[in-house]
Every structure is written in C-alpha cells, then in structure tokens.
Amino acid sequence: DQQVKQNSPSLSVQEGRISILNCDYTNSMFDYFLWYKKYPAEGPTFLISISSIKDKNEDGRFTVFLNKSAKHLSLHIVPSQPGDSAVYFCAATTDKLIFGTGTRLQVFP
Amino acid sequence: DGGITQSPKYLFRKEGQNVTLSCEQNLNHDAMYWYRQDPGQGLRLIYYSQIVNDFQKGDIAEGYSVSREKKESFPLTVTSAQKNPTAFYLCASRVTSGGYNEQFFGPGTRLTVL
C-alpha cells in the first residue's frame, strides 16, 4: 500500500524553464512533507519542506505547494539548471518518514 | 568533519551468506535508520533505533537484524533469510528532538548477491 506516490518516473526539462514534480498521498494524518534530492550512488539530501498547516513554502529557486483537499504536493524549480538533474523523492511524516517512488529529472541545455 | 559513513561502498556476496553493513556517525545523533532502495521504488524503512540498546522494526524487517551497542554505530546484517537482498542500502541519523528535515543520509552501500 503506497501511501506516497509519484506517478511520473521521469521528467525532462530544458534549462531555464520550470520543472514541476508532483506527489500524491493518501494518509490525511501526515503532518509534514519533505522533498529530497538524490544523485546516483549517493544518499538523499534534504531540499525543502512544508508543514501541513501551510500551502506554500519558498526557498530560492525551489517552491513547494501543498493542496490538502486534493492530497497533492508539488515542487517547482525555476529556473531549472543542469545541476538539478537528479532523482527527487517526496516524503511525508507522522511518526515515520514515508518516501514516494521518486521522479528522475533531467535538465538539458 | 561531522557526517555519516557507510562501508563498503560496493559489496558482493554469495547467496546463502550473511553479510554485515557498517554505519557510523559522529554527529552525536540519537536516532539512526536503515533504508533500502530498489529500482522504481522509494526508500523503505528496515529498522530504526532511537536510543542505544533499543531498536524497532520498520516496514520490511524480515531477513535483517541490527544492533545498537554504541550511539555512533548501527550495523545492519543481511541474513540468508532475506529473499531478495540485492539493493542499495542507506543509513541515516538525526537528533530525536529534531525534524526529519534534519535527517542526514550516508553515501550508501550497494549489495549484490550472486
């Protein structure tokens, strides 16, 4: 039972354009949502998070939006850069951290 | 330089052999975690420990064992009972009072069972 889902396994975006990564969840008890970035053969690194009481959080080029009624989360990267190419995981917490399946983002010149 | 180390980076074992993956942290974190990553799947929690000499099963603990004799160390043993052990294993740690945005991951160990 996948409580956190990322339905797009991959995304390809041109440099300078916007990247939008999506995430859906099923458990209404999740109180905190996070995005992690992962390069091959490395551990994930924390990128940005949002509390369930907010609907938007921004940090530089990265913005996370939360739509609680739709149980939907999205990460916007503007402008996209080649160094953003990685796998992005969304995750949600109650007492444990539950990860989505990941979306591989490729930013091409 | 504080951080989490996992060794080795690549590990090969024959089927039926037990193997132990190392995880050490010098961040003075209370909680430590083991995750497994498979292609097309997210990270799944195997075991976690919030204090020394105590640990709990995660979502996929069958075929694995852990120990937490020291705060800085949380080794994971993949036993012969684990039916599909080939995967990328990640260790993580955090301060228990902190949020998961303060959870740090090690570089991972890729285990291949031949």
PDB file of C-alpha atoms in Angstrom:
ATOM      1  CA  ASP A   1       0.000   0.000   0.000  1.00  0.00           C
ATOM      2  CA  GLN A   2       1.838   3.043  -1.319  1.00  0.00           C
ATOM      3  CA  GLN A   3       0.840   5.971   0.872  1.00  0.00           C
ATOM      4  CA  VAL A   4       3.013   8.454  -1.019  1.00  0.00           C
ATOM      5  CA  LYS A   5       3.021   8.266  -4.808  1.00  0.00           C
ATOM      6  CA  GLN A   6       4.996   9.958  -7.529  1.00  0.00           C
ATOM      7  CA  ASN A   7       3.259   8.924 -10.711  1.00  0.00           C
ATOM      8  CA  SER A   8       5.833  10.332 -13.115  1.00  0.00           C
ATOM      9  CA  PRO A   9       9.004   8.228 -13.038  1.00  0.00           C
ATOM     10  CA  SER A  10      10.849  10.736 -15.201  1.00  0.00           C
ATOM     11  CA  LEU A  11      10.716  14.325 -16.404  1.00  0.00           C
ATOM     12  CA  SER A  12      12.793  16.132 -18.996  1.00  0.00           C
ATOM     13  CA  VAL A  13      13.004  19.941 -18.986  1.00  0.00           C
ATOM     14  CA  GLN A  14      15.034  22.484 -20.890  1.00  0.00           C
ATOM     15  CA  GLU A  15      17.486  24.625 -18.962  1.00  0.00           C
ATOM     16  CA  GLY A  16      15.892  27.885 -17.808  1.00  0.00           C
ATOM     17  CA  ARG A  17      12.340  26.550 -17.915  1.00  0.00           C
ATOM     18  CA  ILE A  18      10.218  25.471 -14.971  1.00  0.00           C
ATOM     19  CA  SER A  19      10.338  21.932 -13.592  1.00  0.00           C
ATOM     20  CA  ILE A  20       7.217  20.716 -11.800  1.00  0.00           C
ATOM     21  CA  LEU A  21       7.403  17.490  -9.834  1.00  0.00           C
ATOM     22  CA  ASN A  22       4.211  16.056  -8.420  1.00  0.00           C
ATOM     23  CA  CYS A  23       3.379  13.889  -5.451  1.00  0.00           C
ATOM     24  CA  ASP A  24       0.096  12.459  -4.153  1.00  0.00           C
ATOM     25  CA  TYR A  25      -0.613  10.978  -0.764  1.00  0.00           C
ATOM     26  CA  THR A  26      -3.423   9.041   0.824  1.00  0.00           C
ATOM     27  CA  ASN A  27      -2.977   9.482   4.580  1.00  0.00           C
ATOM     28  CA  SER A  28      -4.680  12.620   5.894  1.00  0.00           C
ATOM     29  CA  MET A  29      -2.725  12.283   9.147  1.00  0.00           C
ATOM     30  CA  PHE A  30       0.568  13.298   7.545  1.00  0.00           C
ATOM     31  CA  ASP A  31       1.704  16.484   9.254  1.00  0.00           C
ATOM     32  CA  TYR A  32       4.908  17.370   7.444  1.00  0.00           C
ATOM     33  CA  PHE A  33       6.099  16.937   3.875  1.00  0.00           C
ATOM     34  CA  LEU A  34       9.629  16.983   2.523  1.00  0.00           C
ATOM     35  CA  TRP A  35      11.477  16.840  -0.765  1.00  0.00           C
ATOM     36  CA  TYR A  36      14.841  15.143  -1.119  1.00  0.00           C
ATOM     37  CA  LYS A  37      17.279  15.204  -3.994  1.00  0.00           C
ATOM     38  CA  LYS A  38      19.414  12.189  -4.790  1.00  0.00           C
ATOM     39  CA  TYR A  39      22.343  11.698  -7.126  1.00  0.00           C
ATOM     40  CA  PRO A  40      23.325   8.178  -8.257  1.00  0.00           C
ATOM     41  CA  ALA A  41      25.260   6.143  -5.689  1.00  0.00           C
ATOM     42  CA  GLU A  42      24.795   8.830  -3.038  1.00  0.00           C
ATOM     43  CA  GLY A  43      22.441   9.340  -0.130  1.00  0.00           C
ATOM     44  CA  PRO A  44      19.490  11.721  -0.466  1.00  0.00           C
ATOM     45  CA  THR A  45      19.899  15.285   0.699  1.00  0.00           C
ATOM     46  CA  PHE A  46      17.127  17.395   2.142  1.00  0.00           C
ATOM     47  CA  LEU A  47      15.851  20.096  -0.209  1.00  0.00           C
ATOM     48  CA  ILE A  48      12.739  21.789   1.138  1.00  0.00           C
ATOM     49  CA  SER A  49       9.786  21.018   3.390  1.00  0.00           C
ATOM     50  CA  ILE A  50       6.317  22.238   4.258  1.00  0.00           C
ATOM     51  CA  SER A  51       4.088  21.863   7.269  1.00  0.00           C
ATOM     52  CA  SER A  52       0.549  20.637   6.753  1.00  0.00           C
ATOM     53  CA  ILE A  53      -0.762  23.945   8.108  1.00  0.00           C
ATOM     54  CA  LYS A  54       0.768  25.867   5.202  1.00  0.00           C
ATOM     55  CA  ASP A  55       0.090  25.804   1.491  1.00  0.00           C
ATOM     56  CA  LYS A  56       3.356  27.200   0.154  1.00  0.00           C
ATOM     57  CA  ASN A  57       6.997  27.367   1.099  1.00  0.00           C
ATOM     58  CA  GLU A  58       9.702  29.002  -0.957  1.00  0.00           C
ATOM     59  CA  ASP A  59      13.478  28.753  -0.819  1.00  0.00           C
ATOM     60  CA  GLY A  60      15.341  30.386  -3.647  1.00  0.00           C
ATOM     61  CA  ARG A  61      14.578  28.601  -6.900  1.00  0.00           C
ATOM     62  CA  PHE A  62      12.540  25.942  -5.106  1.00  0.00           C
ATOM     63  CA  THR A  63       8.898  26.269  -4.097  1.00  0.00           C
ATOM     64  CA  VAL A  64       6.713  23.568  -2.623  1.00  0.00           C
ATOM     65  CA  PHE A  65       2.935  23.784  -2.854  1.00  0.00           C
ATOM     66  CA  LEU A  66       0.522  21.768  -0.731  1.00  0.00           C
ATOM     67  CA  ASN A  67      -3.126  21.181  -1.602  1.00  0.00           C
ATOM     68  CA  LYS A  68      -4.565  19.323   1.363  1.00  0.00           C
ATOM     69  CA  SER A  69      -8.034  18.892  -0.057  1.00  0.00           C
ATOM     70  CA  ALA A  70      -6.557  17.136  -3.087  1.00  0.00           C
ATOM     71  CA  LYS A  71      -3.848  15.415  -1.036  1.00  0.00           C
ATOM     72  CA  HIS A  72      -1.364  16.711  -3.549  1.00  0.00           C
ATOM     73  CA  LEU A  73       2.110  18.163  -3.242  1.00  0.00           C
ATOM     74  CA  SER A  74       4.278  19.719  -5.917  1.00  0.00           C
ATOM     75  CA  LEU A  75       7.819  21.017  -6.196  1.00  0.00           C
ATOM     76  CA  HIS A  76       8.560  23.860  -8.625  1.00  0.00           C
ATOM     77  CA  ILE A  77      12.107  24.596  -9.708  1.00  0.00           C
ATOM     78  CA  VAL A  78      12.561  27.904 -11.515  1.00  0.00           C
ATOM     79  CA  PRO A  79      14.749  28.341 -13.469  1.00  0.00           C
ATOM     80  CA  SER A  80      15.898  24.768 -13.964  1.00  0.00           C
ATOM     81  CA  GLN A  81      19.631  24.184 -14.228  1.00  0.00           C
ATOM     82  CA  PRO A  82      21.623  21.183 -15.485  1.00  0.00           C
ATOM     83  CA  GLY A  83      22.876  20.608 -11.913  1.00  0.00           C
ATOM     84  CA  ASP A  84      19.286  19.962 -10.884  1.00  0.00           C
ATOM     85  CA  SER A  85      19.365  16.694 -12.804  1.00  0.00           C
ATOM     86  CA  ALA A  86      18.799  14.036 -10.144  1.00  0.00           C
ATOM     87  CA  VAL A  87      16.115  11.834  -8.656  1.00  0.00           C
ATOM     88  CA  TYR A  88      13.651  13.701  -6.449  1.00  0.00           C
ATOM     89  CA  PHE A  89      11.760  11.969  -3.671  1.00  0.00           C
ATOM     90  CA  CYS A  90       8.828  13.401  -1.829  1.00  0.00           C
ATOM     91  CA  ALA A  91       8.259  12.143   1.691  1.00  0.00           C
ATOM     92  CA  ALA A  92       5.692  12.553   4.419  1.00  0.00           C
ATOM     93  CA  THR A  93       5.731  12.060   8.152  1.00  0.00           C
ATOM     94  CA  THR A  94       3.576  11.026  11.006  1.00  0.00           C
ATOM     95  CA  ASP A  95       5.839   9.142  13.372  1.00  0.00           C
ATOM     96  CA  LYS A  96       7.895   7.776  10.485  1.00  0.00           C
ATOM     97  CA  LEU A  97       9.235   9.126   7.245  1.00  0.00           C
ATOM     98  CA  ILE A  98       7.486   7.569   4.232  1.00  0.00           C
ATOM     99  CA  PHE A  99       9.003   8.070   0.812  1.00  0.00           C
ATOM    100  CA  GLY A 100       7.484   8.223  -2.625  1.00  0.00           C
ATOM    101  CA  THR A 101       8.933   6.237  -5.521  1.00  0.00           C
ATOM    102  CA  GLY A 102      10.932   9.107  -6.965  1.00  0.00           C
ATOM    103  CA  THR A 103      10.994  11.137 -10.192  1.00  0.00           C
ATOM    104  CA  ARG A 104      14.117  11.353 -12.297  1.00  0.00           C
ATOM    105  CA  LEU A 105      14.575  14.918 -13.538  1.00  0.00           C
ATOM    106  CA  GLN A 106      16.808  15.623 -16.479  1.00  0.00           C
ATOM    107  CA  VAL A 107      17.574  19.238 -17.355  1.00  0.00           C
ATOM    108  CA  PHE A 108      19.065  19.593 -20.820  1.00  0.00           C
ATOM    109  CA  PRO A 109      20.769  22.655 -22.349  1.00  0.00           C
TER     110      PRO A 109
ATOM    111  CA  ASP B   1      34.247  16.886   9.815  1.00  0.00           C
ATOM    112  CA  GLY B   2      30.918  15.509  11.018  1.00  0.00           C
ATOM    113  CA  GLY B   3      28.956  13.040   8.984  1.00  0.00           C
ATOM    114  CA  ILE B   4      27.756   9.519   8.343  1.00  0.00           C
ATOM    115  CA  THR B   5      29.998   6.890   6.842  1.00  0.00           C
ATOM    116  CA  GLN B   6      28.949   3.610   5.330  1.00  0.00           C
ATOM    117  CA  SER B   7      31.328   0.907   4.308  1.00  0.00           C
ATOM    118  CA  PRO B   8      31.979  -0.632   1.972  1.00  0.00           C
ATOM    119  CA  LYS B   9      30.513   1.266  -0.977  1.00  0.00           C
ATOM    120  CA  TYR B  10      30.112  -1.931  -3.014  1.00  0.00           C
ATOM    121  CA  LEU B  11      29.693  -5.396  -1.570  1.00  0.00           C
ATOM    122  CA  PHE B  12      29.373  -8.748  -3.284  1.00  0.00           C
ATOM    123  CA  ARG B  13      28.296 -11.897  -1.532  1.00  0.00           C
ATOM    124  CA  LYS B  14      27.305 -15.393  -2.474  1.00  0.00           C
ATOM    125  CA  GLU B  15      23.748 -16.489  -1.948  1.00  0.00           C
ATOM    126  CA  GLY B  16      23.186 -18.000   1.491  1.00  0.00           C
ATOM    127  CA  GLN B  17      25.871 -15.967   3.245  1.00  0.00           C
ATOM    128  CA  ASN B  18      25.152 -13.437   5.951  1.00  0.00           C
ATOM    129  CA  VAL B  19      26.686 -10.017   5.434  1.00  0.00           C
ATOM    130  CA  THR B  20      27.019  -7.004   7.738  1.00  0.00           C
ATOM    131  CA  LEU B  21      26.858  -3.414   6.505  1.00  0.00           C
ATOM    132  CA  SER B  22      28.566  -0.774   8.572  1.00  0.00           C
ATOM    133  CA  CYS B  23      27.119   2.628   9.523  1.00  0.00           C
ATOM    134  CA  GLU B  24      28.962   5.116  11.718  1.00  0.00           C
ATOM    135  CA  GLN B  25      28.069   8.705  12.589  1.00  0.00           C
ATOM    136  CA  ASN B  26      29.957  11.345  14.542  1.00  0.00           C
ATOM    137  CA  LEU B  27      27.082  13.821  14.648  1.00  0.00           C
ATOM    138  CA  ASN B  28      26.056  12.822  18.177  1.00  0.00           C
ATOM    139  CA  HIS B  29      22.616  11.905  16.826  1.00  0.00           C
ATOM    140  CA  ASP B  30      20.323   9.798  18.951  1.00  0.00           C
ATOM    141  CA  ALA B  31      18.294   8.161  16.196  1.00  0.00           C
ATOM    142  CA  MET B  32      19.611   6.019  13.377  1.00  0.00           C
ATOM    143  CA  TYR B  33      17.809   4.386  10.483  1.00  0.00           C
ATOM    144  CA  TRP B  34      18.347   1.804   7.761  1.00  0.00           C
ATOM    145  CA  TYR B  35      16.562   2.087   4.435  1.00  0.00           C
ATOM    146  CA  ARG B  36      16.590   0.016   1.316  1.00  0.00           C
ATOM    147  CA  GLN B  37      16.203   1.425  -2.194  1.00  0.00           C
ATOM    148  CA  ASP B  38      15.195  -0.688  -5.176  1.00  0.00           C
ATOM    149  CA  PRO B  39      14.783   0.491  -8.769  1.00  0.00           C
ATOM    150  CA  GLY B  40      11.439   2.207  -9.269  1.00  0.00           C
ATOM    151  CA  GLN B  41      10.693   2.176  -5.580  1.00  0.00           C
ATOM    152  CA  GLY B  42      11.126   4.694  -2.845  1.00  0.00           C
ATOM    153  CA  LEU B  43      13.216   4.238   0.229  1.00  0.00           C
ATOM    154  CA  ARG B  44      11.723   1.651   2.535  1.00  0.00           C
ATOM    155  CA  LEU B  45      12.467   1.531   6.242  1.00  0.00           C
ATOM    156  CA  ILE B  46      14.115  -1.651   7.501  1.00  0.00           C
ATOM    157  CA  TYR B  47      14.991  -0.892  11.128  1.00  0.00           C
ATOM    158  CA  TYR B  48      15.448   2.143  13.311  1.00  0.00           C
ATOM    159  CA  SER B  49      16.869   2.933  16.713  1.00  0.00           C
ATOM    160  CA  GLN B  50      16.145   5.971  18.849  1.00  0.00           C
ATOM    161  CA  ILE B  51      18.480   5.198  21.741  1.00  0.00           C
ATOM    162  CA  VAL B  52      21.360   2.872  22.476  1.00  0.00           C
ATOM    163  CA  ASN B  53      20.431  -0.773  23.099  1.00  0.00           C
ATOM    164  CA  ASP B  54      16.968  -0.285  21.649  1.00  0.00           C
ATOM    165  CA  PHE B  55      15.648  -0.676  18.111  1.00  0.00           C
ATOM    166  CA  GLN B  56      12.374  -1.243  16.280  1.00  0.00           C
ATOM    167  CA  LYS B  57      11.342  -2.986  13.106  1.00  0.00           C
ATOM    168  CA  GLY B  58      10.437  -0.886  10.132  1.00  0.00           C
ATOM    169  CA  ASP B  59       8.229  -1.870   7.240  1.00  0.00           C
ATOM    170  CA  ILE B  60      10.471  -4.566   5.738  1.00  0.00           C
ATOM    171  CA  ALA B  61      12.483  -6.013   8.645  1.00  0.00           C
ATOM    172  CA  GLU B  62      12.179  -9.694   7.679  1.00  0.00           C
ATOM    173  CA  GLY B  63      15.546 -11.215   6.882  1.00  0.00           C
ATOM    174  CA  TYR B  64      17.505  -8.401   8.549  1.00  0.00           C
ATOM    175  CA  SER B  65      18.960  -7.834  12.009  1.00  0.00           C
ATOM    176  CA  VAL B  66      20.580  -4.853  13.719  1.00  0.00           C
ATOM    177  CA  SER B  67      22.353  -3.897  16.913  1.00  0.00           C
ATOM    178  CA  ARG B  68      22.915  -0.571  18.670  1.00  0.00           C
ATOM    179  CA  GLU B  69      25.618  -1.095  21.257  1.00  0.00           C
ATOM    180  CA  LYS B  70      27.114   2.350  20.757  1.00  0.00           C
ATOM    181  CA  LYS B  71      25.470   5.661  19.965  1.00  0.00           C
ATOM    182  CA  GLU B  72      27.608   6.214  16.902  1.00  0.00           C
ATOM    183  CA  SER B  73      27.218   2.779  15.321  1.00  0.00           C
ATOM    184  CA  PHE B  74      24.232   0.927  13.852  1.00  0.00           C
ATOM    185  CA  PRO B  75      25.327  -2.106  11.795  1.00  0.00           C
ATOM    186  CA  LEU B  76      22.844  -3.980   9.636  1.00  0.00           C
ATOM    187  CA  THR B  77      23.140  -7.714   8.987  1.00  0.00           C
ATOM    188  CA  VAL B  78      21.508  -9.087   5.888  1.00  0.00           C
ATOM    189  CA  THR B  79      20.831 -12.717   6.646  1.00  0.00           C
ATOM    190  CA  SER B  80      20.342 -15.662   4.330  1.00  0.00           C
ATOM    191  CA  ALA B  81      16.628 -15.466   5.165  1.00  0.00           C
ATOM    192  CA  GLN B  82      16.291 -12.247   3.152  1.00  0.00           C
ATOM    193  CA  LYS B  83      14.841 -13.482  -0.118  1.00  0.00           C
ATOM    194  CA  ASN B  84      15.943 -10.620  -2.348  1.00  0.00           C
ATOM    195  CA  PRO B  85      18.908  -8.879  -0.732  1.00  0.00           C
ATOM    196  CA  THR B  86      20.400  -7.202  -3.790  1.00  0.00           C
ATOM    197  CA  ALA B  87      19.697  -3.487  -3.312  1.00  0.00           C
ATOM    198  CA  PHE B  88      21.126  -0.119  -2.369  1.00  0.00           C
ATOM    199  CA  TYR B  89      21.203   0.315   1.410  1.00  0.00           C
ATOM    200  CA  LEU B  90      21.135   3.714   3.066  1.00  0.00           C
ATOM    201  CA  CYS B  91      21.811   4.611   6.661  1.00  0.00           C
ATOM    202  CA  ALA B  92      20.546   7.841   8.190  1.00  0.00           C
ATOM    203  CA  SER B  93      20.615   9.635  11.516  1.00  0.00           C
ATOM    204  CA  ARG B  94      19.034  12.598  13.241  1.00  0.00           C
ATOM    205  CA  VAL B  95      18.568  14.211  16.606  1.00  0.00           C
ATOM    206  CA  THR B  96      15.383  12.729  18.050  1.00  0.00           C
ATOM    207  CA  SER B  97      14.067  16.131  19.067  1.00  0.00           C
ATOM    208  CA  GLY B  98      14.701  17.494  15.594  1.00  0.00           C
ATOM    209  CA  GLY B  99      12.589  17.263  12.489  1.00  0.00           C
ATOM    210  CA  TYR B 100      13.103  14.970   9.548  1.00  0.00           C
ATOM    211  CA  ASN B 101      14.493  17.924   7.623  1.00  0.00           C
ATOM    212  CA  GLU B 102      17.488  17.413   9.866  1.00  0.00           C
ATOM    213  CA  GLN B 103      17.863  13.735   8.980  1.00  0.00           C
ATOM    214  CA  PHE B 104      21.153  13.101   7.240  1.00  0.00           C
ATOM    215  CA  PHE B 105      21.925  10.168   4.997  1.00  0.00           C
ATOM    216  CA  GLY B 106      25.135   8.285   4.434  1.00  0.00           C
ATOM    217  CA  PRO B 107      26.502   7.610   0.934  1.00  0.00           C
ATOM    218  CA  GLY B 108      25.004   4.117   0.802  1.00  0.00           C
ATOM    219  CA  THR B 109      26.222   0.576   0.200  1.00  0.00           C
ATOM    220  CA  ARG B 110      25.273  -1.319  -2.915  1.00  0.00           C
ATOM    221  CA  LEU B 111      24.939  -5.002  -2.082  1.00  0.00           C
ATOM    222  CA  THR B 112      24.907  -7.555  -4.846  1.00  0.00           C
ATOM    223  CA  VAL B 113      24.200 -11.170  -4.033  1.00  0.00           C
ATOM    224  CA  LEU B 114      25.446 -13.565  -6.683  1.00  0.00           C
TER     225      LEU B 114
END
